[in-house]
Every structure is written in C-alpha cells, then in structure tokens.
Amino acid sequence: MSGLPGVPEQTRPEQGAPDPLRAGFVVGLDVGSSVIRCHVYDQEARIRGSSAQKVESLYPQTGWVEIDPDVLWVQFVAVIKEAVKAAGIEMNQILSLGISTQRATFITWNKKTGNHFHNFISWQDLRATDLVKSWNSSLIIKLIRGSCRLLHFFTRSKRLLAASLFSFTTQHVSLRLAWVLQNLMEVQKAVEEGNCCFGTVDTWLLHKLTKGSEYATDFSNASTTGLFDSYEMCWSRLIASLLSIPLSLLPPVRDTSHNFGTVDEEIFGVPIPITALVADQQSAMFGECCFHTGDVKLTMGTGTFLDINTGKNLLQTVGGFYPLIGWKIGQEVVCLAESNAGGTGTAIKWAQQLNLFTDAAETEKMAKHLEDSEGVYFVPSFSGLQAPLNDPHACASFMGLKPSTNKHHLVRAILESIAFRNKQLYDMMQKEIHIPITKIRADGGVCKNSFVMQMTSDLINQNIDRPVHIDMSCRGAASLAGLAVGFWTDKEELKKLRQSEMVFKPQKKWQEYERSMENWVKAVRRSMNWYTKI
C-alpha cells in the first residue's frame, strides 16, 4: 500500500520475477488483559506459527489492578521468539510487526534511564474512583455540560452534544494519570524536570523495542484515553488543563498503519520494522474486514464489545455508545461507535472453576441437552452492569433456583444471559444509531459457542458470520502492518483472504424468547444497587 506517512515506497519486481515481499511473513501480536498472543502470517493470511502466555494481574490493594512491566516485557519477547520458531522460519524472514494492545492501561517512566516509576495501572483499576465521583459532580463539569447542552440546542453540533454528555470514568486514563501526578512524588519531580514519559501499553512497547529511539502512539489508542479530542484529532487542551496534566507529557500521535521505527537488532538478532500500533477492539474490527459504514463487529471475549463502523462521523449517544477513532491510514479516518458489557468469558471461566464443567467446549452440549433453563436466570454482573443500565453496584446472581435445578440448567442460564446482553446492546444500537447495518461478524473465544451464536442470531433476527480464526486483534494488527510494507496490496485483497467458518441464520422468532427475556430483565433489575452503601 503506497502513500503511507513515513513508510518508504516498496519497489515491485518486474512481471514474472519473484517478489521478495511475498516470500516473507508478517507478525501480529495482541497484548490483552489476560493473554499475550502472537501469530505469524503468510501471504495467504494463514497462521504459520503461534504462541501465547498468560498475563498476570497484580492486586496490591482492594480495587487496584496492575501489571508488572518487567514480566510483561519478558513475555512479549518470548511469545515472538516462540511463534517464529513454531512457524519454522528465521527472524530475518519477518517483514513487519503489528502490535494490538489492551486500551487505557498506562505507565510512566524516566526519560533518561528508561526505568519505570510504577507498574502498569490497568484499565480495570479503581484507585481513581473518588476523583471520578468528585469531578463528575463538580460545578465546573456541570457548567460545561449545561452550556454545551444549550449551545447544542441552537447549533445541533455533534461535538457539542458529545461535550454535553461527557463524564469521566475509571476506565479512562485521564483521572488515573491525575491520581499518579498527585500521589507519586517521584513522578511529580520528573514531570517538573521534563524527565517523564507517559504511555499506554503500545507506546511503552515501542519505546522498549527501539531501545528508546521511538516515542509515539496511534489515533485508535489515543482516542480511548479520555484525554484526546477526536473531533480535532489532537490531545485535548481543555481536559489536560482541567486535570493539570502537561500536554508535553503526552506522546506524538501517528497513523495506525505507519513506519514506527525498527526493533533494535540486539533483541531478535535482526532489525524488524514496526508498522502498526492499534487498540485491540479497533484491531479486531479491521481484522474482520469491517471497512464500510454499517459494518458491525461483535467481540465476545472476557467482556462483550459491540462496534459499528460510522464512516467519517463520530457519533455520541445518550444510551451508552461512545465514539472512537477506528483507524487512520493516510487521509482515511474511520470512526466507530462502541458499547460493551462485562461478564462474558469471565462468567464461563467462573463456572468452570466451580467444576460445573471441565472444558468450555462442553457448555454448548450441556445447554442443548435441555429444552430450556427451567426458569433459572443468571445476571452476569461481576463488574457491575454497563449500558444501557449503567449500574456499577449490581451483583452477579442466579434467580429461580429449584430443588430440580442441576448444573446443566445453571450453565444454560449463563449462556442465555450472554445472548440476552447481546440483544440489549443491539437494540440500543438500532435505536440510537440510525445507520443501516450491512453485516455482522463475530470474534473472541465465546463466539466458538454455537448455542450463544444461534440464540443471538435468533434474538436480533440477523445473520452473524463467524470466521475460521477468531483471534481478530492479532489478525488486524498484522493486516495493518502488512499493508504498510506492501505485503498485502489493499483492503480488497484482505477481504478475499478472510475465511468464514459458519454463518448463523435466525431459526426462531424473537417472540419465542420474549417471555424468557422479560423474566431475565426482571432478575437483572432485582440485582441492581446491591452493593450501594447505606
């Protein structure tokens, strides 16, 4: 793909001559919250070698969630070496590297020495909860919302609508970074001396891979921090000023598919171009080839993420879909609207730990073994309920238990709850985002469960396409990296290479589930506000 900023034009061989690019391989990595995964792809987008390692979270205090950067770095290097070895190739055959990362997890480090000041502070971390509450109820935020609401009434500006709905969350980097600047003296001092670097996981990995010579992030990662103005495509001076965060602390923002520099030769023995940095959900969207307005991606992993391609337009909704930059490649900027639900893969893993089954693959048969859940309902709320209910104090629960209830009923109730949550998110998207849906594609570990997939298809009355390979964050990172060096020609070629394993088509009418879903919604409402302090 030509014309990418900072990417040298590739010279194609003459007709009939062997193409050296086509003889190589591209590596895609996904550094998630629970797993680091690496795939080596050939020119047909087949996975030639893979490796994965579990990411260990640290919990130094109640509500704090961290990751040891030294351990993460060792694992990151190891999975690349293991995947290349598994592919039976040499490091010098790797043409480019693309890195997808968990979003809004960040770190600060010493600019001169490269030593970090603290562990990674995860997007799941709650240490800034009090700051979030304080700011959201502050007079200044109320004034900003009120004035923007008034101005939106007269101008109908989408940007003013977004500002009128703005609120901080613990998942944003913004207030967790403000907490660091307020509480860690070492970081304060380094900022004052101009000796502090800040970065999300992608920025830190780039800095480490290039031995400190490169420092940047991309638009997809920046747009998830709560510090970025996606309308102006730059760091927000207003939010940085409000929170006393120096703009100089924030890294330069580059295109998603871009020449980010080269891996230092000492690490893998050869220099390898780094040509894509991308946030994980946006990467999965790209990997699924959801390139057109109205394309939808349903990721069911640890949580559920529903994204719709909104083209060039940023769309903010009242119900809970938030605007993101999907990717920027040259002049092309693609926007997404996203909403999410927690407790998807988490609920299945929890049930496995209770010995309700030994392998997640069994759950599909267990659910299909029954005609229904016999009135048992599960509320998947291990981390509260997200949109459209937005209750952080809701509890996870089973309701409708009877003496005849067995583990099959419990498992079916868990799987049904995932499909019901998918229906809620889909209905909210239909109601608030007036873009005709062109296609729906699924990915993530839970999409392997055909019971959940079929029930979701029935509930939303839409076809859902499941790919052969479900690790779409890796695939997206590799696709973006491969485009940058001409390994793949364009997005049309990527579309042809994507393989569909199965398309789930509606088999039952939504009305057949209506009563069950009504009862499930009743169970959800009874689980709300459970943890509210009196």
Coordinates of C-alpha atoms in Angstrom, one line a residue:
M1 CA 0.0 0.0 0.0
S2 CA 1.6 3.2 -1.1
G3 CA 1.4 6.8 0.2
L4 CA 1.5 6.0 4.0
P5 CA 3.2 8.7 6.0
G6 CA 6.7 7.7 7.0
V7 CA 6.6 4.4 5.1
P8 CA 9.0 4.0 2.2
E9 CA 7.5 3.1 -1.2
Q10 CA 8.1 -0.5 -2.0
T11 CA 9.6 -1.3 -5.4
R12 CA 7.7 -4.1 -7.0
P13 CA 9.7 -6.6 -9.2
E14 CA 9.0 -6.8 -12.9
Q15 CA 6.3 -9.2 -14.2
G16 CA 7.4 -12.8 -13.8
A17 CA 10.2 -12.0 -11.4
P18 CA 9.9 -13.4 -7.8
D19 CA 8.6 -10.9 -5.3
P20 CA 10.8 -10.9 -2.2
L21 CA 8.0 -9.4 -0.1
R22 CA 5.7 -12.4 -0.9
A23 CA 8.3 -14.8 0.4
G24 CA 8.3 -13.3 3.8
F25 CA 5.9 -13.2 6.8
V26 CA 4.1 -10.7 9.0
V27 CA 3.8 -10.9 12.7
G28 CA 0.6 -9.8 14.6
L29 CA 0.6 -9.5 18.4
D30 CA -2.2 -8.9 20.8
V31 CA -1.3 -7.8 24.3
G32 CA -4.6 -8.3 26.1
S33 CA -5.7 -8.1 29.7
S34 CA -5.3 -11.8 30.3
V35 CA -3.2 -13.2 27.4
I36 CA -0.4 -12.1 25.1
R37 CA -0.8 -13.8 21.8
C38 CA 1.4 -13.9 18.7
H39 CA 0.6 -15.2 15.2
V40 CA 2.9 -15.4 12.2
Y41 CA 1.0 -14.9 9.0
D42 CA 2.0 -15.9 5.4
Q43 CA 0.9 -14.1 2.3
E44 CA -2.4 -16.0 2.2
A45 CA -3.1 -14.8 5.8
R46 CA -2.7 -18.4 7.1
I47 CA -1.3 -18.7 10.6
R48 CA 2.1 -20.5 10.2
G49 CA 3.1 -20.3 13.9
S50 CA 1.6 -19.2 17.2
S51 CA 2.4 -18.7 20.8
A52 CA 0.6 -17.3 23.9
Q53 CA 1.4 -16.6 27.5
K54 CA -1.0 -15.7 30.3
V55 CA -0.8 -12.1 31.7
E56 CA -0.7 -12.0 35.5
S57 CA -2.6 -9.1 37.1
L58 CA -1.4 -7.8 40.5
Y59 CA -3.8 -6.6 43.2
P60 CA -1.7 -4.6 45.7
Q61 CA -4.7 -3.0 47.3
T62 CA -8.5 -3.5 47.1
G63 CA -9.7 -2.2 43.8
W64 CA -6.1 -1.7 42.4
V65 CA -5.1 -3.7 39.3
E66 CA -1.6 -3.6 38.0
I67 CA 0.7 -5.4 35.6
D68 CA 4.5 -5.8 36.2
P69 CA 6.2 -4.2 33.2
D70 CA 9.4 -6.2 33.5
V71 CA 7.4 -9.5 33.5
L72 CA 5.3 -8.3 30.5
W73 CA 8.4 -7.4 28.5
V74 CA 10.0 -10.8 29.0
Q75 CA 6.7 -12.5 28.0
F76 CA 6.3 -10.2 25.0
V77 CA 9.8 -11.0 23.6
A78 CA 9.3 -14.7 24.4
V79 CA 6.0 -15.1 22.5
I80 CA 7.5 -13.6 19.4
K81 CA 10.5 -15.9 19.5
E82 CA 8.3 -19.0 20.2
A83 CA 5.8 -18.1 17.4
V84 CA 8.6 -17.7 14.9
K85 CA 10.2 -20.9 16.0
A86 CA 6.8 -22.7 15.7
A87 CA 6.5 -21.4 12.2
G88 CA 9.8 -23.0 11.3
I89 CA 11.2 -19.8 9.9
E90 CA 14.1 -17.4 10.7
M91 CA 13.7 -13.9 12.2
N92 CA 15.1 -12.3 9.0
Q93 CA 12.1 -13.5 7.2
I94 CA 9.8 -11.3 9.2
L95 CA 9.0 -8.3 7.1
S96 CA 7.0 -6.3 9.6
L97 CA 5.4 -6.3 13.1
G98 CA 2.0 -5.1 14.1
I99 CA 1.0 -4.6 17.8
S100 CA -2.5 -4.6 19.2
T101 CA -2.9 -3.7 22.8
Q102 CA -5.4 -3.5 25.7
R103 CA -6.7 0.0 25.9
A104 CA -6.2 2.7 28.6
T105 CA -3.6 0.7 30.6
F106 CA -0.7 3.0 31.2
I107 CA 2.7 3.6 32.7
T108 CA 5.2 6.5 33.3
W109 CA 9.0 6.2 33.1
N110 CA 12.2 8.1 33.4
K111 CA 13.1 9.7 30.0
K112 CA 16.9 9.4 30.6
T113 CA 17.2 5.9 32.1
G114 CA 14.0 4.2 30.7
N115 CA 13.3 2.9 34.2
H116 CA 9.6 2.9 35.1
F117 CA 8.2 4.8 38.1
H118 CA 5.4 2.3 38.9
N119 CA 3.7 -0.8 37.5
F120 CA 1.2 -0.6 34.6
I121 CA -2.1 0.8 36.0
S122 CA -4.8 -1.3 34.3
W123 CA -7.9 0.0 32.7
Q124 CA -9.7 -2.2 35.3
D125 CA -8.1 -0.2 38.2
L126 CA -10.4 1.7 40.6
R127 CA -7.9 3.8 42.6
A128 CA -9.3 7.0 41.0
T129 CA -13.0 6.2 41.9
D130 CA -13.2 9.1 44.4
L131 CA -11.6 11.5 41.9
V132 CA -14.1 10.4 39.2
K133 CA -17.1 11.0 41.6
S134 CA -15.7 14.3 42.7
W135 CA -15.1 15.6 39.1
N136 CA -18.4 14.3 37.7
S137 CA -20.3 16.1 40.4
S138 CA -18.2 19.2 40.3
L139 CA -19.6 22.6 39.5
I140 CA -17.2 23.1 36.6
I141 CA -18.2 19.9 34.8
K142 CA -21.9 20.7 35.4
L143 CA -21.3 24.2 33.9
I144 CA -19.5 22.6 30.8
R145 CA -22.3 20.1 30.3
G146 CA -25.0 22.7 30.7
S147 CA -23.5 25.3 28.4
C148 CA -22.8 22.7 25.8
R149 CA -26.3 21.4 26.0
L150 CA -27.7 24.9 25.5
L151 CA -25.3 25.6 22.6
H152 CA -26.2 22.2 21.0
F153 CA -29.9 23.2 21.1
F154 CA -29.1 26.1 18.8
T155 CA -26.3 24.7 16.7
R156 CA -27.1 21.0 16.6
S157 CA -23.3 20.5 16.6
K158 CA -22.4 16.8 17.2
R159 CA -19.3 17.9 19.0
L160 CA -21.3 20.0 21.5
L161 CA -23.7 17.1 22.0
A162 CA -20.7 14.9 22.9
A163 CA -19.4 17.5 25.3
S164 CA -22.9 17.8 27.0
L165 CA -22.9 14.1 27.7
F166 CA -19.2 13.9 28.8
S167 CA -18.4 12.3 32.1
F168 CA -15.2 10.8 33.5
T169 CA -14.9 7.1 34.1
T170 CA -12.4 4.9 36.0
Q171 CA -11.6 3.2 32.6
H172 CA -10.3 6.5 31.2
V173 CA -6.6 7.1 31.6
S174 CA -7.3 10.8 32.4
L175 CA -8.1 10.6 36.2
R176 CA -5.9 7.6 36.9
L177 CA -3.0 9.7 35.5
A178 CA -4.1 12.7 37.5
W179 CA -4.0 10.4 40.6
V180 CA -0.4 9.4 39.8
L181 CA 0.6 13.0 39.4
Q182 CA -1.0 13.9 42.7
N183 CA 0.3 10.9 44.7
L184 CA 3.7 9.8 43.4
M185 CA 6.3 12.4 44.3
E186 CA 8.9 10.7 42.0
V187 CA 6.7 11.3 39.0
Q188 CA 5.8 14.8 40.0
K189 CA 9.5 15.7 40.3
A190 CA 10.3 14.0 36.9
V191 CA 7.5 16.0 35.2
E192 CA 8.8 19.3 36.7
E193 CA 12.3 18.4 35.4
G194 CA 11.0 17.4 31.9
N195 CA 12.2 13.9 32.5
C196 CA 9.0 11.9 32.5
C197 CA 7.5 9.8 29.7
F198 CA 3.9 8.7 29.7
G199 CA 2.5 5.9 27.6
T200 CA -0.2 3.3 27.1
V201 CA 1.0 -0.3 26.5
D202 CA 1.6 0.4 22.8
T203 CA 3.8 3.4 23.4
W204 CA 5.9 1.7 26.1
L205 CA 6.4 -1.4 24.0
L206 CA 7.5 0.8 21.0
H207 CA 10.0 2.6 23.3
K208 CA 11.4 -0.7 24.6
L209 CA 11.6 -2.4 21.2
T210 CA 13.5 0.6 19.7
K211 CA 15.8 1.0 22.8
G212 CA 14.3 4.4 23.5
S213 CA 14.7 5.9 20.0
E214 CA 10.9 6.0 19.2
Y215 CA 8.1 7.5 21.2
A216 CA 4.6 7.6 19.8
T217 CA 1.0 6.3 20.0
D218 CA -1.6 5.9 17.3
F219 CA -5.1 7.5 16.9
S220 CA -7.0 4.4 17.9
N221 CA -5.2 4.1 21.3
A222 CA -5.2 7.9 21.9
S223 CA -9.0 8.1 21.4
T224 CA -9.6 5.7 24.3
T225 CA -7.7 7.6 26.9
G226 CA -10.3 10.3 27.8
L227 CA -7.5 12.8 27.1
F228 CA -8.0 13.0 23.3
D229 CA -10.3 15.3 21.2
S230 CA -11.4 13.0 18.4
Y231 CA -13.1 15.9 16.6
E232 CA -9.9 17.9 16.4
M233 CA -7.7 14.8 16.2
C234 CA -5.4 16.0 18.9
W235 CA -4.8 15.9 22.6
S236 CA -7.5 17.9 24.4
R237 CA -6.1 21.1 25.8
L238 CA -9.3 21.6 27.9
I239 CA -9.2 18.3 29.7
A240 CA -5.4 18.4 30.2
S241 CA -5.7 21.9 31.6
L242 CA -8.6 20.9 33.9
L243 CA -6.7 18.0 35.3
S244 CA -3.3 19.8 35.4
I245 CA -1.7 17.3 33.0
P246 CA 1.0 18.9 30.9
L247 CA 0.4 18.4 27.2
S248 CA 4.2 17.9 26.9
L249 CA 3.8 14.6 28.8
L250 CA 1.6 13.1 26.1
P251 CA 3.3 11.3 23.1
P252 CA 3.0 12.3 19.5
V253 CA 0.0 10.6 17.7
R254 CA 0.7 8.8 14.4
D255 CA -1.3 7.0 11.8
T256 CA -2.4 3.4 12.8
S257 CA -0.5 1.9 9.8
H258 CA 2.8 3.8 9.8
N259 CA 6.6 3.3 10.0
F260 CA 7.1 3.5 13.8
G261 CA 10.7 2.6 13.5
T262 CA 12.7 -0.6 13.8
V263 CA 13.2 -3.2 16.5
D264 CA 16.7 -2.9 17.9
E265 CA 18.9 -5.6 16.4
E266 CA 20.1 -6.8 19.8
I267 CA 16.6 -8.0 20.7
F268 CA 15.9 -10.6 17.9
G269 CA 19.3 -10.6 16.1
V270 CA 17.9 -8.7 13.2
P271 CA 16.1 -5.3 12.7
I272 CA 12.4 -5.7 12.2
P273 CA 10.1 -2.8 11.0
I274 CA 7.3 -1.9 13.4
T275 CA 4.5 -0.7 11.0
A276 CA 1.3 -0.8 13.1
L277 CA 0.1 0.2 16.5
V278 CA -3.6 -0.3 17.2
A279 CA -6.1 -0.6 20.1
D280 CA -7.5 -4.2 20.5
Q281 CA -11.2 -3.6 19.6
Q282 CA -10.3 -1.4 16.7
S283 CA -7.8 -4.0 15.6
A284 CA -10.4 -6.8 15.7
M285 CA -12.7 -4.6 13.6
F286 CA -10.0 -4.2 11.0
G287 CA -9.2 -7.9 11.1
E288 CA -12.8 -8.8 10.5
C289 CA -12.7 -6.5 7.4
C290 CA -15.5 -4.3 8.7
F291 CA -14.3 -1.5 6.4
H292 CA -17.6 0.1 5.4
T293 CA -20.2 2.2 7.1
G294 CA -22.8 0.0 8.8
D295 CA -20.4 -3.0 9.3
V296 CA -20.8 -4.4 12.8
K297 CA -18.4 -6.4 14.9
L298 CA -19.5 -8.5 18.0
T299 CA -16.5 -9.5 20.1
M300 CA -17.2 -11.9 22.9
G301 CA -14.1 -12.4 25.0
T302 CA -13.6 -11.5 28.6
G303 CA -16.4 -9.0 28.0
T304 CA -18.6 -8.2 25.1
F305 CA -17.9 -5.3 22.7
L306 CA -20.3 -4.3 20.0
D307 CA -18.8 -1.9 17.4
I308 CA -20.4 -0.3 14.3
N309 CA -18.4 1.5 11.6
T310 CA -19.8 5.0 11.4
G311 CA -17.6 6.1 8.5
K312 CA -16.2 9.7 8.8
N313 CA -18.7 10.6 11.5
L314 CA -18.2 10.5 15.3
L315 CA -21.5 9.5 17.0
Q316 CA -22.2 10.0 20.7
T317 CA -25.4 8.5 22.1
V318 CA -27.4 9.1 25.3
G319 CA -27.7 5.4 26.0
G320 CA -24.1 4.4 26.1
F321 CA -22.5 4.1 22.6
Y322 CA -19.3 6.2 22.6
P323 CA -17.3 7.5 19.7
L324 CA -13.8 6.2 18.9
I325 CA -11.3 6.6 16.1
G326 CA -11.2 3.1 14.4
W327 CA -8.0 3.7 12.5
K328 CA -6.3 6.4 10.4
I329 CA -4.3 5.5 7.3
G330 CA -3.0 8.4 5.3
Q331 CA -6.1 10.7 4.6
E332 CA -8.6 8.0 5.6
V333 CA -10.1 8.3 9.0
V334 CA -12.6 5.7 10.1
C335 CA -14.8 6.2 13.1
L336 CA -16.6 3.7 15.3
A337 CA -19.4 3.7 17.9
E338 CA -18.9 1.2 20.6
S339 CA -20.7 -0.2 23.7
N340 CA -19.8 -3.0 25.9
A341 CA -21.0 -5.5 28.5
G342 CA -18.9 -7.3 31.2
G343 CA -19.0 -10.8 32.5
T344 CA -18.9 -12.8 29.2
G345 CA -15.9 -15.1 29.2
T346 CA -15.5 -14.2 32.9
A347 CA -18.8 -15.9 33.7
I348 CA -17.9 -19.0 31.8
K349 CA -14.4 -19.2 33.4
W350 CA -16.0 -18.7 36.9
A351 CA -18.4 -21.6 36.2
Q352 CA -15.5 -23.8 35.2
Q353 CA -13.7 -23.0 38.4
L354 CA -16.8 -24.2 40.3
N355 CA -16.5 -27.5 38.4
L356 CA -19.8 -27.2 36.6
F357 CA -17.8 -28.5 33.6
T358 CA -14.1 -29.3 32.8
D359 CA -13.8 -27.7 29.3
A360 CA -15.7 -24.6 28.0
A361 CA -16.4 -26.6 24.8
E362 CA -18.8 -28.8 26.9
T363 CA -21.1 -25.9 27.7
E364 CA -22.7 -26.0 24.2
K365 CA -23.8 -29.6 24.6
M366 CA -25.0 -29.1 28.2
A367 CA -27.2 -26.2 27.1
K368 CA -28.6 -28.0 24.0
H369 CA -29.3 -31.1 26.2
L370 CA -32.2 -29.1 27.7
E371 CA -35.4 -27.6 26.2
D372 CA -34.9 -24.5 28.5
S373 CA -33.3 -23.4 31.7
E374 CA -36.4 -24.3 33.7
G375 CA -36.9 -20.8 34.9
V376 CA -33.4 -20.2 36.1
Y377 CA -31.8 -16.9 35.2
F378 CA -28.2 -15.6 35.6
V379 CA -27.2 -12.0 35.9
P380 CA -23.6 -11.5 34.5
S381 CA -22.6 -8.6 36.8
F382 CA -19.2 -9.5 38.3
S383 CA -18.1 -5.9 37.5
G384 CA -21.4 -4.1 37.5
L385 CA -23.8 -3.6 34.6
Q386 CA -22.7 -1.5 31.7
A387 CA -25.0 0.2 29.1
P388 CA -27.9 0.5 28.9
L389 CA -28.4 0.0 32.7
N390 CA -25.1 1.5 33.8
D391 CA -25.1 0.3 37.4
P392 CA -21.7 -0.3 39.0
H393 CA -23.3 -1.6 42.1
A394 CA -25.2 -4.5 40.6
C395 CA -24.4 -8.0 41.8
A396 CA -24.0 -11.3 39.8
S397 CA -26.7 -13.7 40.8
F398 CA -28.8 -16.8 39.9
M399 CA -32.5 -16.5 40.3
G400 CA -35.3 -19.0 40.0
L401 CA -33.4 -21.9 41.6
K402 CA -35.4 -25.1 42.5
P403 CA -34.7 -28.5 44.0
S404 CA -34.8 -29.9 40.5
T405 CA -32.1 -27.4 39.2
N406 CA -28.9 -29.1 38.1
K407 CA -25.6 -27.9 36.7
H408 CA -27.0 -28.1 33.1
H409 CA -29.7 -25.5 34.0
L410 CA -27.0 -23.3 35.6
V411 CA -24.8 -23.5 32.5
R412 CA -27.6 -22.8 30.1
A413 CA -28.7 -19.8 32.2
I414 CA -25.2 -18.4 31.9
L415 CA -25.1 -18.8 28.2
E416 CA -28.6 -17.4 27.8
S417 CA -27.5 -14.3 29.8
I418 CA -24.7 -13.6 27.3
A419 CA -27.2 -13.7 24.4
F420 CA -29.7 -11.5 26.2
R421 CA -27.0 -8.9 26.9
N422 CA -26.1 -9.1 23.1
K423 CA -29.8 -8.4 22.4
Q424 CA -29.8 -5.4 24.7
L425 CA -26.7 -3.8 23.1
Y426 CA -28.0 -4.5 19.6
D427 CA -31.4 -2.9 20.4
M428 CA -29.7 0.1 21.8
M429 CA -27.6 0.4 18.7
Q430 CA -30.6 0.2 16.5
K431 CA -32.5 2.8 18.5
E432 CA -29.7 5.4 18.8
I433 CA -27.5 4.9 15.7
H434 CA -29.5 5.4 12.6
I435 CA -27.1 3.6 10.2
P436 CA -28.4 0.6 8.2
I437 CA -26.5 -2.5 9.2
T438 CA -24.6 -4.1 6.3
K439 CA -23.1 -7.2 8.0
I440 CA -22.4 -8.6 11.5
R441 CA -19.2 -10.5 12.2
A442 CA -18.3 -12.2 15.5
D443 CA -14.9 -13.0 17.1
G444 CA -13.5 -13.7 20.5
G445 CA -13.3 -17.0 22.4
V446 CA -17.0 -17.2 23.3
C447 CA -18.1 -17.0 19.6
K448 CA -16.9 -20.6 19.3
N449 CA -20.0 -21.5 21.3
S450 CA -22.7 -22.2 18.7
F451 CA -25.5 -22.1 21.3
V452 CA -24.7 -18.5 22.1
M453 CA -24.2 -17.6 18.5
Q454 CA -27.5 -19.2 17.3
M455 CA -29.5 -17.7 20.2
T456 CA -28.0 -14.2 19.5
S457 CA -28.9 -14.6 15.8
D458 CA -32.5 -15.5 16.7
L459 CA -32.8 -12.7 19.2
I460 CA -31.6 -9.9 16.8
N461 CA -33.0 -11.6 13.7
Q462 CA -29.8 -11.1 11.8
N463 CA -27.1 -13.4 10.1
I464 CA -23.9 -13.5 12.1
D465 CA -20.7 -14.6 10.4
R466 CA -18.1 -16.5 12.4
P467 CA -14.5 -16.6 11.0
V468 CA -12.2 -19.6 10.8
H469 CA -9.7 -17.9 13.0
I470 CA -11.2 -16.0 15.9
D471 CA -8.1 -14.1 17.2
M472 CA -9.0 -11.0 15.2
S473 CA -7.0 -8.5 17.2
C474 CA -3.8 -10.3 16.1
R475 CA -5.2 -10.5 12.6
G476 CA -6.0 -6.8 12.5
A477 CA -2.6 -5.8 13.7
A478 CA -0.9 -8.0 11.1
S479 CA -3.2 -6.7 8.4
L480 CA -2.3 -3.1 9.2
A481 CA 1.4 -3.9 9.4
G482 CA 1.3 -5.9 6.1
L483 CA -0.4 -3.1 4.2
A484 CA 2.2 -0.6 5.3
V485 CA 5.1 -2.6 3.7
G486 CA 3.1 -3.8 0.6
F487 CA 2.9 -7.4 1.8
W488 CA -0.8 -7.1 1.0
T489 CA -1.8 -4.7 -1.7
D490 CA -5.0 -3.2 -0.3
K491 CA -8.1 -3.8 1.7
E492 CA -9.8 -5.6 -1.2
E493 CA -7.1 -8.3 -1.0
L494 CA -7.6 -8.6 2.7
K495 CA -11.4 -9.2 2.2
K496 CA -10.7 -12.0 -0.2
L497 CA -8.3 -13.6 2.3
R498 CA -10.8 -13.6 5.3
Q499 CA -12.4 -17.0 5.7
S500 CA -15.8 -17.5 7.1
E501 CA -16.3 -20.7 9.1
M502 CA -20.0 -20.5 9.5
V503 CA -22.9 -18.0 9.1
F504 CA -25.6 -18.3 11.8
K505 CA -29.1 -17.5 10.4
P506 CA -32.2 -16.9 12.5
Q507 CA -34.1 -20.1 13.1
K508 CA -36.6 -19.0 15.7
K509 CA -38.6 -15.8 16.0
W510 CA -37.7 -13.4 18.7
Q511 CA -41.2 -13.7 20.2
E512 CA -40.4 -17.3 21.2
Y513 CA -37.8 -15.9 23.6
E514 CA -39.8 -12.8 24.7
R515 CA -41.2 -14.2 28.0
S516 CA -37.8 -15.6 29.0
M517 CA -36.1 -12.3 28.3
E518 CA -38.7 -10.4 30.2
N519 CA -38.1 -12.6 33.3
W520 CA -34.3 -12.2 32.8
V521 CA -34.7 -8.4 32.7
K522 CA -36.7 -8.7 36.0
A523 CA -33.9 -10.7 37.5
V524 CA -31.4 -8.1 36.4
R525 CA -33.4 -5.3 38.0
R526 CA -33.5 -7.2 41.3
S527 CA -29.7 -7.4 41.2
M528 CA -29.2 -3.7 40.8
N529 CA -27.9 -1.4 43.6
W530 CA -26.9 -4.4 45.6
Y531 CA -23.6 -3.0 46.8
T532 CA -24.8 0.6 47.5
K533 CA -23.5 1.7 50.8
I534 CA -26.3 2.8 53.2

